[in-house]
Coordinates of C-alpha atoms in Angstrom, one line a residue:
M697 CA 4.2 13.5 27.5
N698 CA 7.6 14.4 27.3
Q699 CA 9.6 17.2 25.1
N700 CA 9.9 15.2 22.2
D701 CA 6.1 14.2 21.9
I702 CA 5.3 17.6 22.0
I703 CA 7.7 19.3 19.5
D704 CA 9.1 16.3 17.2
Y705 CA 7.2 16.2 13.8
Q706 CA 9.9 13.1 13.3
V707 CA 7.7 10.5 15.4
K708 CA 4.5 9.2 13.9
Q709 CA 2.3 8.3 16.5
D710 CA -0.4 6.7 13.8
S711 CA 1.2 4.1 12.2
S712 CA -2.1 3.7 10.1
S713 CA -1.4 7.1 8.4
G714 CA 0.3 5.9 5.6
G715 CA 3.4 3.8 6.9
E716 CA 6.7 3.8 5.3
A717 CA 7.9 6.9 2.9
W718 CA 8.2 6.0 -0.7
K719 CA 11.3 4.3 -1.9
G720 CA 12.9 6.2 -4.6
L721 CA 10.5 9.3 -4.2
C722 CA 10.6 11.5 -6.6
I723 CA 9.4 15.4 -6.0
I724 CA 8.4 17.6 -9.2
I725 CA 8.2 21.2 -7.6
F726 CA 6.4 23.3 -10.1
G727 CA 7.3 27.1 -9.8
A728 CA 11.3 26.3 -8.7
S729 CA 12.4 29.8 -9.4
G730 CA 10.1 31.6 -7.2
D731 CA 10.0 33.0 -3.7
L732 CA 7.9 30.1 -2.0
T733 CA 10.9 27.6 -3.4
K734 CA 13.5 29.0 -2.2
R735 CA 12.3 30.5 1.1
K736 CA 9.9 27.6 2.4
L737 CA 10.2 24.9 0.1
I738 CA 14.2 24.0 -0.1
P739 CA 14.8 24.5 3.7
A740 CA 12.0 22.5 4.5
L741 CA 13.1 19.7 2.5
F742 CA 16.4 20.1 3.8
D743 CA 15.2 19.9 7.1
L744 CA 13.6 16.5 6.3
Y745 CA 16.9 15.5 4.7
T746 CA 18.9 15.9 8.0
H747 CA 16.2 14.3 9.7
D748 CA 16.7 11.1 7.6
R749 CA 12.9 11.5 6.1
L750 CA 14.0 11.7 2.8
Q751 CA 15.7 8.1 2.6
G752 CA 17.0 6.1 -0.6
D753 CA 17.3 7.5 -4.0
F754 CA 14.9 10.2 -3.8
A755 CA 15.1 13.4 -6.5
I756 CA 13.8 16.5 -6.2
I757 CA 13.2 18.0 -10.1
G758 CA 12.3 21.5 -10.1
T759 CA 10.4 23.1 -13.2
A760 CA 10.0 26.7 -14.3
R761 CA 10.4 28.9 -17.3
T762 CA 13.3 30.0 -16.4
S763 CA 16.0 28.1 -18.3
Y764 CA 19.0 26.3 -16.4
E765 CA 21.0 23.6 -16.4
D766 CA 20.9 21.0 -13.3
D767 CA 24.5 22.4 -12.0
D768 CA 23.2 26.1 -12.6
F769 CA 19.9 25.3 -10.8
R770 CA 22.1 23.6 -7.7
S771 CA 24.6 26.6 -7.6
Y772 CA 21.2 28.6 -7.2
I773 CA 19.7 26.5 -4.6
L774 CA 22.9 26.9 -2.6
E775 CA 23.0 30.1 -2.6
Q776 CA 19.2 30.7 -1.5
M777 CA 20.1 28.3 1.2
H778 CA 22.8 30.0 2.6
Q779 CA 20.7 32.9 3.1
Y780 CA 17.1 31.2 4.4
I781 CA 18.6 28.5 6.4
K782 CA 19.6 29.2 9.8
Q783 CA 23.0 29.8 10.6
E784 CA 23.3 27.3 13.1
E785 CA 21.6 24.7 10.7
Q786 CA 24.5 25.3 8.1
D787 CA 26.2 22.7 7.0
E788 CA 28.4 22.5 3.8
V789 CA 29.1 18.8 3.8
Q790 CA 25.4 18.0 4.3
F791 CA 24.5 21.5 1.6
N792 CA 26.4 19.6 -1.1
A793 CA 25.2 16.1 -0.4
F794 CA 21.4 17.4 -0.4
V795 CA 21.6 19.5 -3.7
S796 CA 23.4 16.2 -5.4
H797 CA 19.7 15.0 -5.5
L798 CA 18.4 18.0 -7.3
Y799 CA 17.5 18.2 -10.8
Y800 CA 16.1 21.1 -13.3
Q801 CA 13.8 20.8 -15.9
S802 CA 12.7 24.0 -17.9
L803 CA 9.1 24.0 -18.5
D804 CA 6.2 26.4 -19.4
P805 CA 3.5 24.8 -16.8
S806 CA 0.7 26.6 -18.9
K807 CA 1.5 24.9 -22.1
D808 CA 1.6 21.2 -22.7
E809 CA 4.3 20.7 -25.0
G810 CA 7.4 20.5 -22.2
Y811 CA 5.3 17.8 -20.4
P812 CA 6.7 14.8 -22.3
A813 CA 10.0 15.8 -21.6
L814 CA 9.3 16.4 -17.8
R815 CA 7.9 12.7 -18.2
Q816 CA 10.9 11.3 -19.9
R817 CA 13.1 13.0 -17.3
I818 CA 11.2 11.2 -14.4
I819 CA 11.6 8.3 -16.0
D820 CA 15.4 8.4 -16.3
L821 CA 15.8 9.6 -12.9
T822 CA 13.6 6.8 -11.5
H823 CA 14.6 4.0 -13.8
E824 CA 11.2 3.0 -14.0
D825 CA 8.7 3.0 -17.1
N826 CA 6.0 3.9 -15.2
P827 CA 7.1 5.8 -11.9
D828 CA 4.3 5.6 -9.5
N829 CA 6.3 7.4 -6.4
L830 CA 5.8 10.9 -7.3
L831 CA 5.1 14.0 -5.6
F832 CA 4.1 17.4 -7.5
Y833 CA 4.0 20.6 -5.4
L834 CA 2.3 23.5 -7.1
A835 CA 4.3 26.5 -5.9
T836 CA 2.9 28.4 -8.9
P837 CA 0.4 31.3 -9.3
P838 CA -3.2 30.4 -8.6
S839 CA -4.4 30.5 -12.4
L840 CA -2.3 27.5 -12.9
Y841 CA -3.7 25.2 -10.1
G842 CA -6.3 24.1 -12.8
V843 CA -4.0 23.8 -15.8
V844 CA -1.2 21.7 -14.3
P845 CA -3.1 18.6 -13.2
L846 CA -4.6 18.3 -16.7
H847 CA -1.3 18.7 -18.4
L848 CA -0.3 15.4 -16.2
K849 CA -2.9 13.4 -16.9
Q850 CA -2.2 14.1 -20.7
V851 CA 1.1 12.8 -20.3
G852 CA 0.3 9.6 -18.0
L853 CA 1.9 11.2 -14.7
N854 CA -1.4 10.8 -12.6
T855 CA -0.4 7.6 -11.2
P856 CA -2.6 5.7 -8.7
G857 CA 0.6 6.3 -6.2
S858 CA 1.2 10.3 -7.2
R859 CA 0.2 12.9 -4.7
I860 CA -0.2 16.7 -5.4
I861 CA 0.2 19.2 -2.9
V862 CA -2.3 22.2 -3.6
E863 CA -1.6 26.1 -2.1
K864 CA -4.4 28.5 -1.0
P865 CA -6.6 30.0 -2.1
F866 CA -8.6 26.7 -3.9
G867 CA -10.3 29.0 -6.0
Y868 CA -11.1 32.8 -6.0
D869 CA -14.7 32.2 -5.0
F870 CA -17.4 29.6 -4.5
Q871 CA -18.1 28.7 -8.1
S872 CA -14.4 28.6 -9.2
A873 CA -13.7 26.4 -6.5
Q874 CA -16.4 24.0 -7.9
E875 CA -14.9 24.1 -10.9
L876 CA -11.4 23.5 -9.9
E877 CA -12.7 20.5 -7.8
R878 CA -14.2 19.0 -10.9
I879 CA -10.8 19.3 -12.6
Y880 CA -9.0 17.7 -9.7
D881 CA -11.7 15.2 -9.0
D882 CA -11.3 14.3 -13.0
V883 CA -7.6 13.8 -12.6
F884 CA -6.8 12.4 -9.0
E885 CA -8.6 10.9 -6.3
E886 CA -9.6 12.9 -3.2
Q887 CA -6.7 10.8 -1.0
Q888 CA -4.2 12.2 -3.6
I889 CA -5.2 15.9 -3.4
F890 CA -3.5 17.7 -0.3
R891 CA -4.5 21.4 0.2
I892 CA -2.2 22.7 2.2
D893 CA -2.7 25.5 5.1
H894 CA 1.0 26.2 6.2
F895 CA -0.7 27.3 9.5
L896 CA -2.0 24.1 10.3
G897 CA 1.6 22.6 10.1
K898 CA 2.8 25.0 13.2
E899 CA 3.2 23.5 16.7
T900 CA 1.6 25.8 18.6
A901 CA -1.6 25.7 16.0
Q902 CA -1.9 21.9 16.6
N903 CA -1.2 22.5 20.5
I904 CA -4.3 24.3 20.8
L905 CA -6.4 20.5 20.2
A906 CA -3.7 19.2 23.0
F907 CA -4.4 22.2 25.6
R908 CA -8.1 21.6 25.2
F909 CA -8.7 18.6 24.9
A910 CA -5.7 16.7 27.1
N911 CA -6.6 19.0 30.1
G912 CA -9.5 17.9 32.3
V913 CA -9.5 22.0 33.9
F914 CA -10.2 23.6 30.6
E915 CA -12.6 21.6 28.5
P916 CA -15.5 22.2 30.9
I917 CA -15.5 25.8 30.4
W918 CA -14.7 26.2 27.0
N919 CA -18.5 26.9 26.2
R920 CA -21.0 29.8 26.3
N921 CA -21.5 29.7 29.7
Y922 CA -18.0 30.9 31.2
I923 CA -16.5 32.5 27.7
A924 CA -17.6 35.9 26.4
Y925 CA -16.1 36.5 23.4
V926 CA -13.2 35.1 21.0
E927 CA -10.3 37.4 19.1
V928 CA -8.5 35.5 16.4
T929 CA -5.6 37.7 14.7
A930 CA -2.8 37.4 12.4
V931 CA -1.2 40.7 11.1
E932 CA 2.0 41.5 9.5
N933 CA 4.5 44.3 10.1
L934 CA 5.5 44.2 6.5
G935 CA 3.3 45.4 3.3
I936 CA 2.8 42.8 0.2
E937 CA 7.0 42.6 -0.7
N938 CA 6.4 42.8 -4.4
R939 CA 3.8 40.6 -4.7
G940 CA 1.7 43.3 -6.2
G941 CA 0.4 41.2 -9.3
F942 CA -0.8 38.3 -6.6
Y943 CA -2.5 40.6 -4.3
E944 CA -4.4 42.6 -6.6
T945 CA -6.2 39.5 -7.4
A946 CA -6.4 38.2 -4.0
G947 CA -6.8 40.8 -1.3
A948 CA -6.5 40.0 2.5
L949 CA -9.7 38.3 2.6
R950 CA -8.8 35.4 0.0
D951 CA -5.0 35.3 1.1
M952 CA -6.0 34.9 5.3
V953 CA -9.3 35.0 6.0
Q954 CA -11.1 32.2 4.1
N955 CA -8.3 29.8 5.1
H956 CA -5.8 30.7 7.9
L957 CA -8.3 32.4 10.2
I958 CA -11.4 30.4 9.6
Q959 CA -9.0 27.1 10.3
L960 CA -7.9 28.9 13.6
V961 CA -11.6 29.6 14.7
A962 CA -12.4 25.8 13.8
L963 CA -9.5 24.8 16.1
T964 CA -10.6 26.8 18.9
A965 CA -14.3 25.8 18.3
M966 CA -14.6 22.6 17.0
E967 CA -16.1 19.4 19.3
P968 CA -13.8 16.6 20.6
P969 CA -13.4 14.5 18.0
A970 CA -14.5 10.4 19.0
V971 CA -11.3 9.4 18.1
F972 CA -8.2 11.6 16.5
N973 CA -7.7 10.6 13.2
A974 CA -7.5 12.3 9.7
D975 CA -11.4 11.4 9.1
S976 CA -12.7 12.5 12.4
F977 CA -10.8 15.7 13.1
R978 CA -11.9 16.9 9.8
N979 CA -15.3 16.0 10.2
E980 CA -15.7 18.2 13.4
V981 CA -13.7 21.1 11.2
V982 CA -16.6 20.9 8.5
K983 CA -19.3 21.0 11.4
V984 CA -17.9 24.4 12.6
Y985 CA -18.0 26.0 8.8
N986 CA -21.5 24.4 8.6
S987 CA -22.5 26.2 12.1
I988 CA -21.3 29.4 11.1
R989 CA -24.4 31.7 10.7
P990 CA -24.5 33.2 7.4
L991 CA -24.0 37.0 6.7
S992 CA -27.3 39.2 6.5
E993 CA -27.3 42.4 4.8
Q994 CA -27.1 43.9 7.8
D995 CA -24.1 42.0 9.0
L996 CA -22.1 42.9 5.7
Q997 CA -22.6 46.5 6.3
E998 CA -22.2 46.7 10.2
H999 CA -19.9 43.4 11.0
I1000 CA -17.1 43.7 8.4
I1001 CA -14.6 46.3 8.2
R1002 CA -12.2 46.1 5.4
G1003 CA -9.1 48.7 4.8
Q1004 CA -6.2 49.8 2.8
Y1005 CA -2.8 51.0 4.0
M1006 CA -1.6 54.4 3.1
A1007 CA 1.8 56.3 3.4
N1008 CA 3.1 57.1 6.9
G1009 CA 6.8 58.0 7.1
D1010 CA 9.1 56.3 5.2
R1011 CA 6.4 53.6 4.5
K1012 CA 4.6 54.1 1.2
S1013 CA 0.9 53.4 0.4
Y1014 CA -0.5 49.7 -1.2
R1015 CA -1.3 52.0 -4.1
E1016 CA 2.5 52.9 -4.6
E1017 CA 3.3 49.3 -4.7
K1018 CA 4.9 47.5 -7.6
G1019 CA 2.2 45.9 -9.6
V1020 CA -1.0 47.6 -7.8
A1021 CA -3.5 49.8 -9.7
P1022 CA -3.3 53.3 -8.9
E1023 CA -6.9 53.6 -8.0
S1024 CA -6.8 49.8 -6.5
R1025 CA -9.7 49.1 -4.4
T1026 CA -8.3 45.9 -3.0
E1027 CA -8.2 45.2 0.7
T1028 CA -5.2 45.1 2.7
F1029 CA -7.0 44.9 6.1
V1030 CA -10.4 42.8 7.4
A1031 CA -11.8 42.7 10.8
M1032 CA -15.2 40.8 11.0
R1033 CA -17.5 39.1 13.8
L1034 CA -18.4 35.8 13.4
D1035 CA -21.2 33.8 15.0
I1036 CA -21.3 30.5 15.5
D1037 CA -24.8 28.9 15.8
N1038 CA -24.5 25.6 18.1
W1039 CA -25.1 24.6 21.8
R1040 CA -21.4 25.0 22.8
W1041 CA -20.9 28.9 20.9
S1042 CA -24.4 30.6 20.7
G1043 CA -24.0 34.3 21.7
V1044 CA -20.5 34.2 21.5
P1045 CA -19.0 36.3 18.9
F1046 CA -15.7 35.4 17.4
Y1047 CA -13.8 38.5 16.2
I1048 CA -11.2 38.1 13.4
R1049 CA -8.7 40.0 12.0
T1050 CA -5.6 40.1 9.4
G1051 CA -3.7 43.2 8.0
K1052 CA -0.9 44.0 6.2
Q1053 CA 1.6 47.1 7.5
M1054 CA 0.7 46.5 11.2
P1055 CA 2.9 47.6 14.5
T1056 CA 4.1 44.1 14.6
K1057 CA 3.9 40.5 13.2
V1058 CA 1.7 38.4 15.4
T1059 CA -1.1 35.7 15.2
E1060 CA -2.8 34.9 18.2
I1061 CA -6.4 33.4 19.7
V1062 CA -7.3 35.8 22.8
I1063 CA -10.0 33.9 24.8
H1064 CA -11.8 36.4 27.0
F1065 CA -13.7 34.7 30.3
R1066 CA -16.8 36.1 31.7
N1067 CA -16.6 38.2 34.8
T1068 CA -17.3 36.7 37.9
P1069 CA -20.7 37.0 39.0
H1070 CA -20.0 39.8 41.8
Q1071 CA -17.0 41.9 42.1
M1072 CA -16.1 42.5 45.4
F1073 CA -12.3 43.6 45.2
S1074 CA -10.8 46.7 44.2
N1075 CA -8.4 47.6 41.0
A1076 CA -5.5 49.9 41.7
V1077 CA -7.5 53.3 40.7
G1078 CA -10.0 52.3 43.6
G1079 CA -13.0 51.3 41.4
K1080 CA -13.9 47.3 41.4
C1081 CA -11.7 44.9 39.7
T1082 CA -13.7 44.2 36.4
Q1083 CA -10.5 42.3 34.2
A1084 CA -11.5 39.0 33.3
N1085 CA -9.4 36.2 33.3
Q1086 CA -7.9 36.2 29.6
L1087 CA -6.4 33.0 27.7
T1088 CA -3.9 34.2 24.7
I1089 CA -2.3 31.2 22.5
R1090 CA -0.1 32.3 20.4
I1091 CA 1.0 30.8 17.0
Q1092 CA 3.9 33.0 16.0
P1093 CA 6.1 34.7 16.4
N1094 CA 7.4 33.6 19.9
E1095 CA 4.8 30.6 20.1
G1096 CA 3.5 29.9 23.5
I1097 CA 0.3 30.1 25.8
S1098 CA -0.4 33.2 28.5
M1099 CA -3.3 32.8 31.3
K1100 CA -4.1 35.9 33.0
I1101 CA -5.5 35.9 36.3
G1102 CA -6.4 38.2 39.4
L1103 CA -4.1 38.4 42.4
K1104 CA -4.1 40.2 45.7
V1105 CA -1.6 43.1 45.5
P1106 CA 1.2 42.4 48.3
G1107 CA 0.2 44.8 51.2
A1108 CA -2.9 46.6 53.0
G1109 CA -6.2 45.8 51.4
F1110 CA -7.3 43.8 49.0
E1111 CA -6.5 45.4 45.7
V1112 CA -6.4 42.5 43.1
R1113 CA -4.3 43.6 39.7
R1114 CA -4.5 41.1 36.7
V1115 CA -1.2 38.9 36.4
A1116 CA 0.1 36.2 33.8
M1117 CA 1.3 32.9 33.9
D1118 CA 3.2 32.4 31.0
F1119 CA 4.7 29.2 29.0
S1120 CA 6.6 29.8 25.5
Y1121 CA 8.1 27.2 23.9
D1122 CA 11.9 28.6 24.0
Q1123 CA 11.5 27.4 27.7
L1124 CA 11.9 23.9 26.6
G1125 CA 15.7 24.5 26.5
K1126 CA 17.6 22.8 23.4
A1127 CA 14.1 21.4 22.0
V1128 CA 13.7 22.7 18.2
I1129 CA 10.1 23.3 16.8
G1130 CA 9.6 21.8 13.7
D1131 CA 9.0 23.9 11.1
A1132 CA 5.4 24.0 9.6
Y1133 CA 6.6 23.2 5.7
A1134 CA 8.9 20.4 6.5
R1135 CA 6.2 18.8 8.9
L1136 CA 3.4 19.2 6.4
I1137 CA 5.4 17.6 3.5
D1138 CA 6.2 15.0 5.4
D1139 CA 2.8 14.2 6.3
C1140 CA 2.2 14.1 2.4
I1141 CA 5.0 11.7 2.0
Q1142 CA 3.6 9.7 4.9
G1143 CA 0.1 9.6 3.3
D1144 CA -1.4 11.7 6.4
P1145 CA -4.1 14.0 5.3
T1146 CA -5.1 15.2 8.7
L1147 CA -3.6 18.5 8.7
F1148 CA -4.8 19.2 5.2
T1149 CA -7.7 20.9 4.0
R1150 CA -10.7 18.5 2.5
Y1151 CA -12.5 19.8 -0.3
D1152 CA -15.8 19.8 1.5
A1153 CA -14.2 22.1 4.0
V1154 CA -13.2 24.7 1.3
E1155 CA -16.7 24.4 -0.1
A1156 CA -18.1 25.2 3.1
S1157 CA -15.9 28.1 3.8
W1158 CA -16.3 29.8 0.4
K1159 CA -20.2 29.3 1.2
F1160 CA -19.9 31.6 4.0
F1161 CA -17.6 34.1 2.4
D1162 CA -18.7 34.5 -1.3
P1163 CA -21.8 36.8 -0.2
V1164 CA -18.8 39.3 1.4
L1165 CA -16.8 38.9 -2.2
K1166 CA -20.0 39.9 -4.1
F1167 CA -21.1 42.6 -1.5
W1168 CA -17.8 44.5 -1.9
Q1169 CA -18.5 44.5 -5.7
R1170 CA -21.2 47.2 -5.0
P1171 CA -20.8 50.6 -5.6
N1172 CA -19.9 53.1 -2.8
V1173 CA -19.1 50.1 -0.4
P1174 CA -16.8 51.5 2.3
L1175 CA -12.7 50.8 2.0
Y1176 CA -11.2 52.5 4.7
G1177 CA -7.7 53.7 5.0
Y1178 CA -5.1 53.6 7.7
P1179 CA -1.8 54.7 8.0
A1180 CA 1.2 52.2 7.4
G1181 CA 2.4 51.1 11.2
T1182 CA -0.9 51.4 12.7
W1183 CA -3.4 49.1 14.0
G1184 CA -5.9 49.4 11.0
P1185 CA -8.7 51.3 10.5
Q1186 CA -10.6 53.1 13.5
E1187 CA -13.8 52.1 12.2
S1188 CA -12.9 48.5 13.1
D1189 CA -13.3 49.2 17.0
T1190 CA -16.8 49.7 16.7
L1191 CA -16.9 45.7 16.2
M1192 CA -16.4 45.8 19.7
H1193 CA -18.9 47.9 21.2
D1194 CA -21.4 45.1 22.2
H1195 CA -18.9 44.3 24.6
K1196 CA -17.4 47.8 25.5
V1197 CA -14.0 46.7 24.8
N1198 CA -11.3 47.3 22.3
W1199 CA -9.0 45.0 20.4
T1200 CA -6.3 43.1 22.2
N1201 CA -3.2 44.5 20.7
P1202 CA 0.1 43.2 21.5
C1203 CA 3.3 45.3 22.0
K1204 CA 5.2 46.1 19.1
N1205 CA 8.3 44.4 20.1
L1206 CA 7.6 40.7 21.4
T1207 CA 9.9 39.0 23.3
N1208 CA 10.6 35.3 24.1
T1209 CA 9.8 36.4 27.7
D1210 CA 6.6 38.4 27.4
L1211 CA 3.5 36.8 25.4
Y1212 CA 1.3 39.4 25.9
C1213 CA 1.9 43.3 27.5
E1214 CA -0.8 46.0 27.7
L1215 CA -0.4 49.4 26.0

């Protein structure tokens, strides 16, 4: 496998996944004036355009309540592109050529009266009386996820060739997810629905599978006989960034744990598929979800810690954020223990955590292997060397893999110290890691659902987490405060007491040369 095989999302290895991109593709973005569109979607679409993944006479229609003419919208997008596209990738000629494919249709997505005009605009741009090459992207608040599809059906835009991308969370709990799925079942076929989780579009997340299943040295020890416990961490060093209205209805569990973190657990724990295609891969993901041990009453009290950041220095508290209730009980931090009841993982706990206003931004999986059966060498302070091997798979910011092993310190005696063997993607030189959103949008255009979430996985995940949400509705359930800029409530350390260890906390200033350093 060469470098391009590793990082180039342009090359599709499975020709059966959907074939050529649609001709005359029309992409309709609901929520085109929002934060997601300018920060992620437009840069991703421009990435596809510059790599010839958007070919032919394609059109991108932005829709939102904001009133724009086409030229005003193009000017707005050009301004955002200068801000959110990397400086080295900015090309004014390509910018202008790209935005010439952009159009705008003012629309209140919650009301049906604007949809006939949207349909007519699509007809005018595609020159087809019954346009069928449509991709809808819902970059809207989750409250509109069940509204927009019904309005599309009302004006006949749910054609057999259309596809729809839905952001997370898909539902607020188990019951709402079921209700939302009934709406989508009524409007689209399952193969037309693409529930996006951008974590699965990241190269390092996909590389977990290659690392496990393409290397014979690791898979034989990837089980309870050799692994003591696993950590999955996804934290940020920022607050909610003016998303108070959304975050108050979501919280850390809905925003991160129920989708992103549980997906990373599945990639780490899944069995190897018989063949690597969409159905086989997603079948194994669902098996992991169904194998997670249901939480008992005791587990709900002892194996889950939730917290909320407080003011610290010049950092304000969550309750001081715009759009947040003064007495809010919404969690900005969650740490919990999961147990997977199957032959591979029985007795191996998975510790997962996420939080806002942490010391650094990092997403990583840490595999802690068991100690050697007999400790015969000393460490630096004269005691036994008890530091077991440790494997870190970093998803962001500096994507890579680090393996910690014990080696003899040069000199007299047999003092053993743990050292790291590191690989980071920036060591590939000029090779560029593909954008996660660009990869996933391209997969949708190609009709490849492999890296999108199937509904049975959504249902299995909500079935597990629903008791947590109900438990938190009870009075007197603790919500621990933690100073902004720290690693969360001290109470979260109690989760690790079975192993007499602490959480693996990366350095505050992560570099491209150090995947991990001990504090």
